[in-house]
Amino acid sequence: MSALRADEPWELPVSDARERLSEVVAAAEAGTVVHLTRHGRRVAAVVPEPMAETADSEVRALSARFAAKHRSLLDRLAE
């Protein structure tokens, strides 16, 4: 992984990430997104903690707005 630039996302197979977990975590701590692939297709990402927190907050806010907008429908589905 060291041949890749730190300011660009990294990509590697899950099997390699398993063997190089400490490098993957260090890259994320340094602000780099590490995409994990299986059979050449991205399946997951290890991201810096602030990025994960932001994503979690945005998902919660979107869910709350959806629920408020569609409350009557959700109530009918719950019956």
JSON list of N, CA, C and O in Angstrom, two decimals, residues 1-2 4-18 20-38 41-49 51:
[
{"chain": "A", "resi": 1, "resn": "MET", "atom": "N", "xyz": [0.81, -1.20, 0.00]},
{"chain": "A", "resi": 1, "resn": "MET", "atom": "CA", "xyz": [0.00, 0.00, 0.00]},
{"chain": "A", "resi": 1, "resn": "MET", "atom": "C", "xyz": [0.85, 1.25, 0.00]},
{"chain": "A", "resi": 1, "resn": "MET", "atom": "O", "xyz": [0.37, 2.30, -0.31]},
{"chain": "A", "resi": 2, "resn": "SER", "atom": "N", "xyz": [2.09, 1.18, 0.36]},
{"chain": "A", "resi": 2, "resn": "SER", "atom": "CA", "xyz": [2.89, 2.38, 0.49]},
{"chain": "A", "resi": 2, "resn": "SER", "atom": "C", "xyz": [3.14, 3.08, -0.84]},
{"chain": "A", "resi": 2, "resn": "SER", "atom": "O", "xyz": [3.50, 4.24, -0.85]},
{"chain": "A", "resi": 4, "resn": "LEU", "atom": "N", "xyz": [0.90, 3.92, -2.92]},
{"chain": "A", "resi": 4, "resn": "LEU", "atom": "CA", "xyz": [-0.23, 4.79, -3.19]},
{"chain": "A", "resi": 4, "resn": "LEU", "atom": "C", "xyz": [-0.08, 6.09, -2.44]},
{"chain": "A", "resi": 4, "resn": "LEU", "atom": "O", "xyz": [0.52, 6.15, -1.37]},
{"chain": "A", "resi": 5, "resn": "ARG", "atom": "N", "xyz": [-0.64, 7.16, -2.99]},
{"chain": "A", "resi": 5, "resn": "ARG", "atom": "CA", "xyz": [-0.58, 8.47, -2.34]},
{"chain": "A", "resi": 5, "resn": "ARG", "atom": "C", "xyz": [-1.54, 8.51, -1.15]},
{"chain": "A", "resi": 5, "resn": "ARG", "atom": "O", "xyz": [-2.64, 7.98, -1.21]},
{"chain": "A", "resi": 6, "resn": "ALA", "atom": "N", "xyz": [-1.11, 9.18, -0.11]},
{"chain": "A", "resi": 6, "resn": "ALA", "atom": "CA", "xyz": [-1.92, 9.26, 1.10]},
{"chain": "A", "resi": 6, "resn": "ALA", "atom": "C", "xyz": [-3.19, 10.07, 0.90]},
{"chain": "A", "resi": 6, "resn": "ALA", "atom": "O", "xyz": [-4.17, 9.88, 1.61]},
{"chain": "A", "resi": 7, "resn": "ASP", "atom": "N", "xyz": [-3.20, 10.99, -0.07]},
{"chain": "A", "resi": 7, "resn": "ASP", "atom": "CA", "xyz": [-4.38, 11.84, -0.25]},
{"chain": "A", "resi": 7, "resn": "ASP", "atom": "C", "xyz": [-5.39, 11.23, -1.22]},
{"chain": "A", "resi": 7, "resn": "ASP", "atom": "O", "xyz": [-6.39, 11.85, -1.54]},
{"chain": "A", "resi": 8, "resn": "GLU", "atom": "N", "xyz": [-5.14, 10.02, -1.68]},
{"chain": "A", "resi": 8, "resn": "GLU", "atom": "CA", "xyz": [-6.06, 9.32, -2.57]},
{"chain": "A", "resi": 8, "resn": "GLU", "atom": "C", "xyz": [-6.61, 8.09, -1.87]},
{"chain": "A", "resi": 8, "resn": "GLU", "atom": "O", "xyz": [-5.93, 7.49, -1.03]},
{"chain": "A", "resi": 9, "resn": "PRO", "atom": "N", "xyz": [-7.84, 7.68, -2.20]},
{"chain": "A", "resi": 9, "resn": "PRO", "atom": "CA", "xyz": [-8.37, 6.44, -1.61]},
{"chain": "A", "resi": 9, "resn": "PRO", "atom": "C", "xyz": [-7.50, 5.24, -1.99]},
{"chain": "A", "resi": 9, "resn": "PRO", "atom": "O", "xyz": [-6.94, 5.20, -3.08]},
{"chain": "A", "resi": 10, "resn": "TRP", "atom": "N", "xyz": [-7.38, 4.32, -1.08]},
{"chain": "A", "resi": 10, "resn": "TRP", "atom": "CA", "xyz": [-6.66, 3.08, -1.35]},
{"chain": "A", "resi": 10, "resn": "TRP", "atom": "C", "xyz": [-7.68, 2.00, -1.63]},
{"chain": "A", "resi": 10, "resn": "TRP", "atom": "O", "xyz": [-8.81, 2.05, -1.17]},
{"chain": "A", "resi": 11, "resn": "GLU", "atom": "N", "xyz": [-7.27, 0.98, -2.36]},
{"chain": "A", "resi": 11, "resn": "GLU", "atom": "CA", "xyz": [-8.14, -0.14, -2.68]},
{"chain": "A", "resi": 11, "resn": "GLU", "atom": "C", "xyz": [-7.33, -1.42, -2.60]},
{"chain": "A", "resi": 11, "resn": "GLU", "atom": "O", "xyz": [-6.23, -1.48, -3.17]},
{"chain": "A", "resi": 12, "resn": "LEU", "atom": "N", "xyz": [-7.85, -2.41, -1.89]},
{"chain": "A", "resi": 12, "resn": "LEU", "atom": "CA", "xyz": [-7.16, -3.68, -1.84]},
{"chain": "A", "resi": 12, "resn": "LEU", "atom": "C", "xyz": [-8.16, -4.79, -1.51]},
{"chain": "A", "resi": 12, "resn": "LEU", "atom": "O", "xyz": [-9.21, -4.54, -0.94]},
{"chain": "A", "resi": 13, "resn": "PRO", "atom": "N", "xyz": [-7.81, -6.02, -1.89]},
{"chain": "A", "resi": 13, "resn": "PRO", "atom": "CA", "xyz": [-8.70, -7.15, -1.61]},
{"chain": "A", "resi": 13, "resn": "PRO", "atom": "C", "xyz": [-8.85, -7.38, -0.11]},
{"chain": "A", "resi": 13, "resn": "PRO", "atom": "O", "xyz": [-7.94, -7.12, 0.67]},
{"chain": "A", "resi": 14, "resn": "VAL", "atom": "N", "xyz": [-10.01, -7.90, 0.27]},
{"chain": "A", "resi": 14, "resn": "VAL", "atom": "CA", "xyz": [-10.28, -8.20, 1.68]},
{"chain": "A", "resi": 14, "resn": "VAL", "atom": "C", "xyz": [-9.21, -9.12, 2.23]},
{"chain": "A", "resi": 14, "resn": "VAL", "atom": "O", "xyz": [-8.73, -8.93, 3.36]},
{"chain": "A", "resi": 15, "resn": "SER", "atom": "N", "xyz": [-8.79, -10.11, 1.45]},
{"chain": "A", "resi": 15, "resn": "SER", "atom": "CA", "xyz": [-7.77, -11.06, 1.93]},
{"chain": "A", "resi": 15, "resn": "SER", "atom": "C", "xyz": [-6.46, -10.34, 2.26]},
{"chain": "A", "resi": 15, "resn": "SER", "atom": "O", "xyz": [-5.80, -10.68, 3.24]},
{"chain": "A", "resi": 16, "resn": "ASP", "atom": "N", "xyz": [-6.07, -9.35, 1.47]},
{"chain": "A", "resi": 16, "resn": "ASP", "atom": "CA", "xyz": [-4.86, -8.58, 1.77]},
{"chain": "A", "resi": 16, "resn": "ASP", "atom": "C", "xyz": [-5.07, -7.70, 2.99]},
{"chain": "A", "resi": 16, "resn": "ASP", "atom": "O", "xyz": [-4.18, -7.54, 3.82]},
{"chain": "A", "resi": 17, "resn": "ALA", "atom": "N", "xyz": [-6.25, -7.10, 3.10]},
{"chain": "A", "resi": 17, "resn": "ALA", "atom": "CA", "xyz": [-6.54, -6.22, 4.23]},
{"chain": "A", "resi": 17, "resn": "ALA", "atom": "C", "xyz": [-6.47, -7.00, 5.54]},
{"chain": "A", "resi": 17, "resn": "ALA", "atom": "O", "xyz": [-6.01, -6.48, 6.56]},
{"chain": "A", "resi": 18, "resn": "ARG", "atom": "N", "xyz": [-6.92, -8.23, 5.50]},
{"chain": "A", "resi": 18, "resn": "ARG", "atom": "CA", "xyz": [-6.89, -9.08, 6.70]},
{"chain": "A", "resi": 18, "resn": "ARG", "atom": "C", "xyz": [-5.45, -9.24, 7.19]},
{"chain": "A", "resi": 18, "resn": "ARG", "atom": "O", "xyz": [-5.17, -9.16, 8.38]},
{"chain": "A", "resi": 20, "resn": "ARG", "atom": "N", "xyz": [-2.99, -7.19, 6.51]},
{"chain": "A", "resi": 20, "resn": "ARG", "atom": "CA", "xyz": [-2.35, -5.89, 6.70]},
{"chain": "A", "resi": 20, "resn": "ARG", "atom": "C", "xyz": [-3.23, -4.93, 7.51]},
{"chain": "A", "resi": 20, "resn": "ARG", "atom": "O", "xyz": [-3.20, -3.73, 7.31]},
{"chain": "A", "resi": 21, "resn": "LEU", "atom": "N", "xyz": [-3.99, -5.49, 8.45]},
{"chain": "A", "resi": 21, "resn": "LEU", "atom": "CA", "xyz": [-4.96, -4.70, 9.18]},
{"chain": "A", "resi": 21, "resn": "LEU", "atom": "C", "xyz": [-4.35, -3.48, 9.85]},
{"chain": "A", "resi": 21, "resn": "LEU", "atom": "O", "xyz": [-4.92, -2.39, 9.82]},
{"chain": "A", "resi": 22, "resn": "SER", "atom": "N", "xyz": [-3.18, -3.63, 10.44]},
{"chain": "A", "resi": 22, "resn": "SER", "atom": "CA", "xyz": [-2.58, -2.49, 11.13]},
{"chain": "A", "resi": 22, "resn": "SER", "atom": "C", "xyz": [-2.27, -1.36, 10.15]},
{"chain": "A", "resi": 22, "resn": "SER", "atom": "O", "xyz": [-2.44, -0.18, 10.47]},
{"chain": "A", "resi": 23, "resn": "GLU", "atom": "N", "xyz": [-1.86, -1.68, 8.92]},
{"chain": "A", "resi": 23, "resn": "GLU", "atom": "CA", "xyz": [-1.61, -0.66, 7.90]},
{"chain": "A", "resi": 23, "resn": "GLU", "atom": "C", "xyz": [-2.92, 0.01, 7.47]},
{"chain": "A", "resi": 23, "resn": "GLU", "atom": "O", "xyz": [-2.96, 1.22, 7.25]},
{"chain": "A", "resi": 24, "resn": "VAL", "atom": "N", "xyz": [-3.96, -0.79, 7.32]},
{"chain": "A", "resi": 24, "resn": "VAL", "atom": "CA", "xyz": [-5.26, -0.27, 6.91]},
{"chain": "A", "resi": 24, "resn": "VAL", "atom": "C", "xyz": [-5.78, 0.71, 7.96]},
{"chain": "A", "resi": 24, "resn": "VAL", "atom": "O", "xyz": [-6.23, 1.81, 7.65]},
{"chain": "A", "resi": 25, "resn": "VAL", "atom": "N", "xyz": [-5.69, 0.32, 9.23]},
{"chain": "A", "resi": 25, "resn": "VAL", "atom": "CA", "xyz": [-6.16, 1.19, 10.31]},
{"chain": "A", "resi": 25, "resn": "VAL", "atom": "C", "xyz": [-5.30, 2.45, 10.38]},
{"chain": "A", "resi": 25, "resn": "VAL", "atom": "O", "xyz": [-5.82, 3.56, 10.54]},
{"chain": "A", "resi": 26, "resn": "ALA", "atom": "N", "xyz": [-4.00, 2.32, 10.24]},
{"chain": "A", "resi": 26, "resn": "ALA", "atom": "CA", "xyz": [-3.12, 3.49, 10.27]},
{"chain": "A", "resi": 26, "resn": "ALA", "atom": "C", "xyz": [-3.45, 4.46, 9.13]},
{"chain": "A", "resi": 26, "resn": "ALA", "atom": "O", "xyz": [-3.44, 5.68, 9.31]},
{"chain": "A", "resi": 27, "resn": "ALA", "atom": "N", "xyz": [-3.75, 3.91, 7.96]},
{"chain": "A", "resi": 27, "resn": "ALA", "atom": "CA", "xyz": [-4.13, 4.76, 6.83]},
{"chain": "A", "resi": 27, "resn": "ALA", "atom": "C", "xyz": [-5.42, 5.53, 7.13]},
{"chain": "A", "resi": 27, "resn": "ALA", "atom": "O", "xyz": [-5.50, 6.74, 6.88]},
{"chain": "A", "resi": 28, "resn": "ALA", "atom": "N", "xyz": [-6.40, 4.85, 7.71]},
{"chain": "A", "resi": 28, "resn": "ALA", "atom": "CA", "xyz": [-7.65, 5.52, 8.06]},
{"chain": "A", "resi": 28, "resn": "ALA", "atom": "C", "xyz": [-7.41, 6.57, 9.13]},
{"chain": "A", "resi": 28, "resn": "ALA", "atom": "O", "xyz": [-7.96, 7.67, 9.06]},
{"chain": "A", "resi": 29, "resn": "GLU", "atom": "N", "xyz": [-6.59, 6.26, 10.11]},
{"chain": "A", "resi": 29, "resn": "GLU", "atom": "CA", "xyz": [-6.26, 7.24, 11.14]},
{"chain": "A", "resi": 29, "resn": "GLU", "atom": "C", "xyz": [-5.60, 8.48, 10.55]},
{"chain": "A", "resi": 29, "resn": "GLU", "atom": "O", "xyz": [-5.78, 9.59, 11.06]},
{"chain": "A", "resi": 30, "resn": "ALA", "atom": "N", "xyz": [-4.86, 8.29, 9.47]},
{"chain": "A", "resi": 30, "resn": "ALA", "atom": "CA", "xyz": [-4.17, 9.40, 8.81]},
{"chain": "A", "resi": 30, "resn": "ALA", "atom": "C", "xyz": [-5.09, 10.16, 7.85]},
{"chain": "A", "resi": 30, "resn": "ALA", "atom": "O", "xyz": [-4.67, 11.11, 7.21]},
{"chain": "A", "resi": 31, "resn": "GLY", "atom": "N", "xyz": [-6.36, 9.71, 7.74]},
{"chain": "A", "resi": 31, "resn": "GLY", "atom": "CA", "xyz": [-7.32, 10.43, 6.91]},
{"chain": "A", "resi": 31, "resn": "GLY", "atom": "C", "xyz": [-7.59, 9.83, 5.55]},
{"chain": "A", "resi": 31, "resn": "GLY", "atom": "O", "xyz": [-8.28, 10.43, 4.73]},
{"chain": "A", "resi": 32, "resn": "THR", "atom": "N", "xyz": [-7.07, 8.65, 5.29]},
{"chain": "A", "resi": 32, "resn": "THR", "atom": "CA", "xyz": [-7.24, 7.99, 4.00]},
{"chain": "A", "resi": 32, "resn": "THR", "atom": "C", "xyz": [-8.40, 7.00, 4.04]},
{"chain": "A", "resi": 32, "resn": "THR", "atom": "O", "xyz": [-8.54, 6.25, 5.00]},
{"chain": "A", "resi": 33, "resn": "VAL", "atom": "N", "xyz": [-9.21, 6.99, 3.00]},
{"chain": "A", "resi": 33, "resn": "VAL", "atom": "CA", "xyz": [-10.26, 5.99, 2.85]},
{"chain": "A", "resi": 33, "resn": "VAL", "atom": "C", "xyz": [-9.65, 4.75, 2.20]},
{"chain": "A", "resi": 33, "resn": "VAL", "atom": "O", "xyz": [-8.95, 4.85, 1.19]},
{"chain": "A", "resi": 34, "resn": "VAL", "atom": "N", "xyz": [-9.90, 3.59, 2.80]},
{"chain": "A", "resi": 34, "resn": "VAL", "atom": "CA", "xyz": [-9.39, 2.33, 2.26]},
{"chain": "A", "resi": 34, "resn": "VAL", "atom": "C", "xyz": [-10.58, 1.49, 1.81]},
{"chain": "A", "resi": 34, "resn": "VAL", "atom": "O", "xyz": [-11.39, 1.06, 2.62]},
{"chain": "A", "resi": 35, "resn": "HIS", "atom": "N", "xyz": [-10.70, 1.30, 0.50]},
{"chain": "A", "resi": 35, "resn": "HIS", "atom": "CA", "xyz": [-11.79, 0.50, -0.06]},
{"chain": "A", "resi": 35, "resn": "HIS", "atom": "C", "xyz": [-11.36, -0.96, -0.10]},
{"chain": "A", "resi": 35, "resn": "HIS", "atom": "O", "xyz": [-10.26, -1.28, -0.57]},
{"chain": "A", "resi": 36, "resn": "LEU", "atom": "N", "xyz": [-12.23, -1.84, 0.38]},
{"chain": "A", "resi": 36, "resn": "LEU", "atom": "CA", "xyz": [-11.96, -3.27, 0.37]},
{"chain": "A", "resi": 36, "resn": "LEU", "atom": "C", "xyz": [-12.75, -3.91, -0.77]},
{"chain": "A", "resi": 36, "resn": "LEU", "atom": "O", "xyz": [-13.92, -3.60, -0.97]},
{"chain": "A", "resi": 37, "resn": "THR", "atom": "N", "xyz": [-12.09, -4.79, -1.50]},
{"chain": "A", "resi": 37, "resn": "THR", "atom": "CA", "xyz": [-12.73, -5.40, -2.67]},
{"chain": "A", "resi": 37, "resn": "THR", "atom": "C", "xyz": [-12.80, -6.92, -2.52]},
{"chain": "A", "resi": 37, "resn": "THR", "atom": "O", "xyz": [-12.02, -7.53, -1.80]},
{"chain": "A", "resi": 38, "resn": "ARG", "atom": "N", "xyz": [-13.78, -7.48, -3.22]},
{"chain": "A", "resi": 38, "resn": "ARG", "atom": "CA", "xyz": [-13.91, -8.92, -3.34]},
{"chain": "A", "resi": 38, "resn": "ARG", "atom": "C", "xyz": [-14.20, -9.19, -4.80]},
{"chain": "A", "resi": 38, "resn": "ARG", "atom": "O", "xyz": [-15.14, -8.63, -5.36]},
{"chain": "A", "resi": 41, "resn": "ARG", "atom": "N", "xyz": [-14.58, -6.07, -6.95]},
{"chain": "A", "resi": 41, "resn": "ARG", "atom": "CA", "xyz": [-15.71, -5.15, -6.72]},
{"chain": "A", "resi": 41, "resn": "ARG", "atom": "C", "xyz": [-15.63, -4.61, -5.30]},
{"chain": "A", "resi": 41, "resn": "ARG", "atom": "O", "xyz": [-15.41, -5.36, -4.35]},
{"chain": "A", "resi": 42, "resn": "ARG", "atom": "N", "xyz": [-15.79, -3.30, -5.14]},
{"chain": "A", "resi": 42, "resn": "ARG", "atom": "CA", "xyz": [-15.77, -2.71, -3.81]},
{"chain": "A", "resi": 42, "resn": "ARG", "atom": "C", "xyz": [-16.93, -3.23, -2.98]},
{"chain": "A", "resi": 42, "resn": "ARG", "atom": "O", "xyz": [-18.07, -3.20, -3.42]},
{"chain": "A", "resi": 43, "resn": "VAL", "atom": "N", "xyz": [-16.62, -3.69, -1.77]},
{"chain": "A", "resi": 43, "resn": "VAL", "atom": "CA", "xyz": [-17.67, -4.24, -0.89]},
{"chain": "A", "resi": 43, "resn": "VAL", "atom": "C", "xyz": [-17.73, -3.54, 0.45]},
{"chain": "A", "resi": 43, "resn": "VAL", "atom": "O", "xyz": [-18.72, -3.67, 1.17]},
{"chain": "A", "resi": 44, "resn": "ALA", "atom": "N", "xyz": [-16.69, -2.80, 0.82]},
{"chain": "A", "resi": 44, "resn": "ALA", "atom": "CA", "xyz": [-16.67, -2.11, 2.12]},
{"chain": "A", "resi": 44, "resn": "ALA", "atom": "C", "xyz": [-15.58, -1.05, 2.08]},
{"chain": "A", "resi": 44, "resn": "ALA", "atom": "O", "xyz": [-14.78, -1.00, 1.15]},
{"chain": "A", "resi": 45, "resn": "ALA", "atom": "N", "xyz": [-15.58, -0.23, 3.12]},
{"chain": "A", "resi": 45, "resn": "ALA", "atom": "CA", "xyz": [-14.54, 0.78, 3.24]},
{"chain": "A", "resi": 45, "resn": "ALA", "atom": "C", "xyz": [-14.19, 0.99, 4.70]},
{"chain": "A", "resi": 45, "resn": "ALA", "atom": "O", "xyz": [-15.05, 0.91, 5.56]},
{"chain": "A", "resi": 46, "resn": "VAL", "atom": "N", "xyz": [-12.92, 1.22, 4.95]},
{"chain": "A", "resi": 46, "resn": "VAL", "atom": "CA", "xyz": [-12.46, 1.63, 6.27]},
{"chain": "A", "resi": 46, "resn": "VAL", "atom": "C", "xyz": [-12.20, 3.13, 6.14]},
{"chain": "A", "resi": 46, "resn": "VAL", "atom": "O", "xyz": [-11.43, 3.55, 5.29]},
{"chain": "A", "resi": 47, "resn": "VAL", "atom": "N", "xyz": [-12.89, 3.90, 6.96]},
{"chain": "A", "resi": 47, "resn": "VAL", "atom": "CA", "xyz": [-12.83, 5.36, 6.82]},
{"chain": "A", "resi": 47, "resn": "VAL", "atom": "C", "xyz": [-12.36, 6.00, 8.12]},
{"chain": "A", "resi": 47, "resn": "VAL", "atom": "O", "xyz": [-12.50, 5.41, 9.19]},
{"chain": "A", "resi": 48, "resn": "PRO", "atom": "N", "xyz": [-11.83, 7.22, 8.04]},
{"chain": "A", "resi": 48, "resn": "PRO", "atom": "CA", "xyz": [-11.47, 7.94, 9.26]},
{"chain": "A", "resi": 48, "resn": "PRO", "atom": "C", "xyz": [-12.70, 8.13, 10.14]},
{"chain": "A", "resi": 48, "resn": "PRO", "atom": "O", "xyz": [-13.80, 8.32, 9.65]},
{"chain": "A", "resi": 49, "resn": "GLU", "atom": "N", "xyz": [-12.51, 8.07, 11.45]},
{"chain": "A", "resi": 49, "resn": "GLU", "atom": "CA", "xyz": [-13.61, 8.17, 12.40]},
{"chain": "A", "resi": 49, "resn": "GLU", "atom": "C", "xyz": [-14.47, 9.41, 12.19]},
{"chain": "A", "resi": 49, "resn": "GLU", "atom": "O", "xyz": [-15.70, 9.30, 12.22]},
{"chain": "A", "resi": 51, "resn": "MET", "atom": "N", "xyz": [-15.26, 10.91, 9.54]},
{"chain": "A", "resi": 51, "resn": "MET", "atom": "CA", "xyz": [-16.09, 10.66, 8.36]},
{"chain": "A", "resi": 51, "resn": "MET", "atom": "C", "xyz": [-17.23, 9.70, 8.73]},
{"chain": "A", "resi": 51, "resn": "MET", "atom": "O", "xyz": [-18.38, 9.91, 8.31]}
]
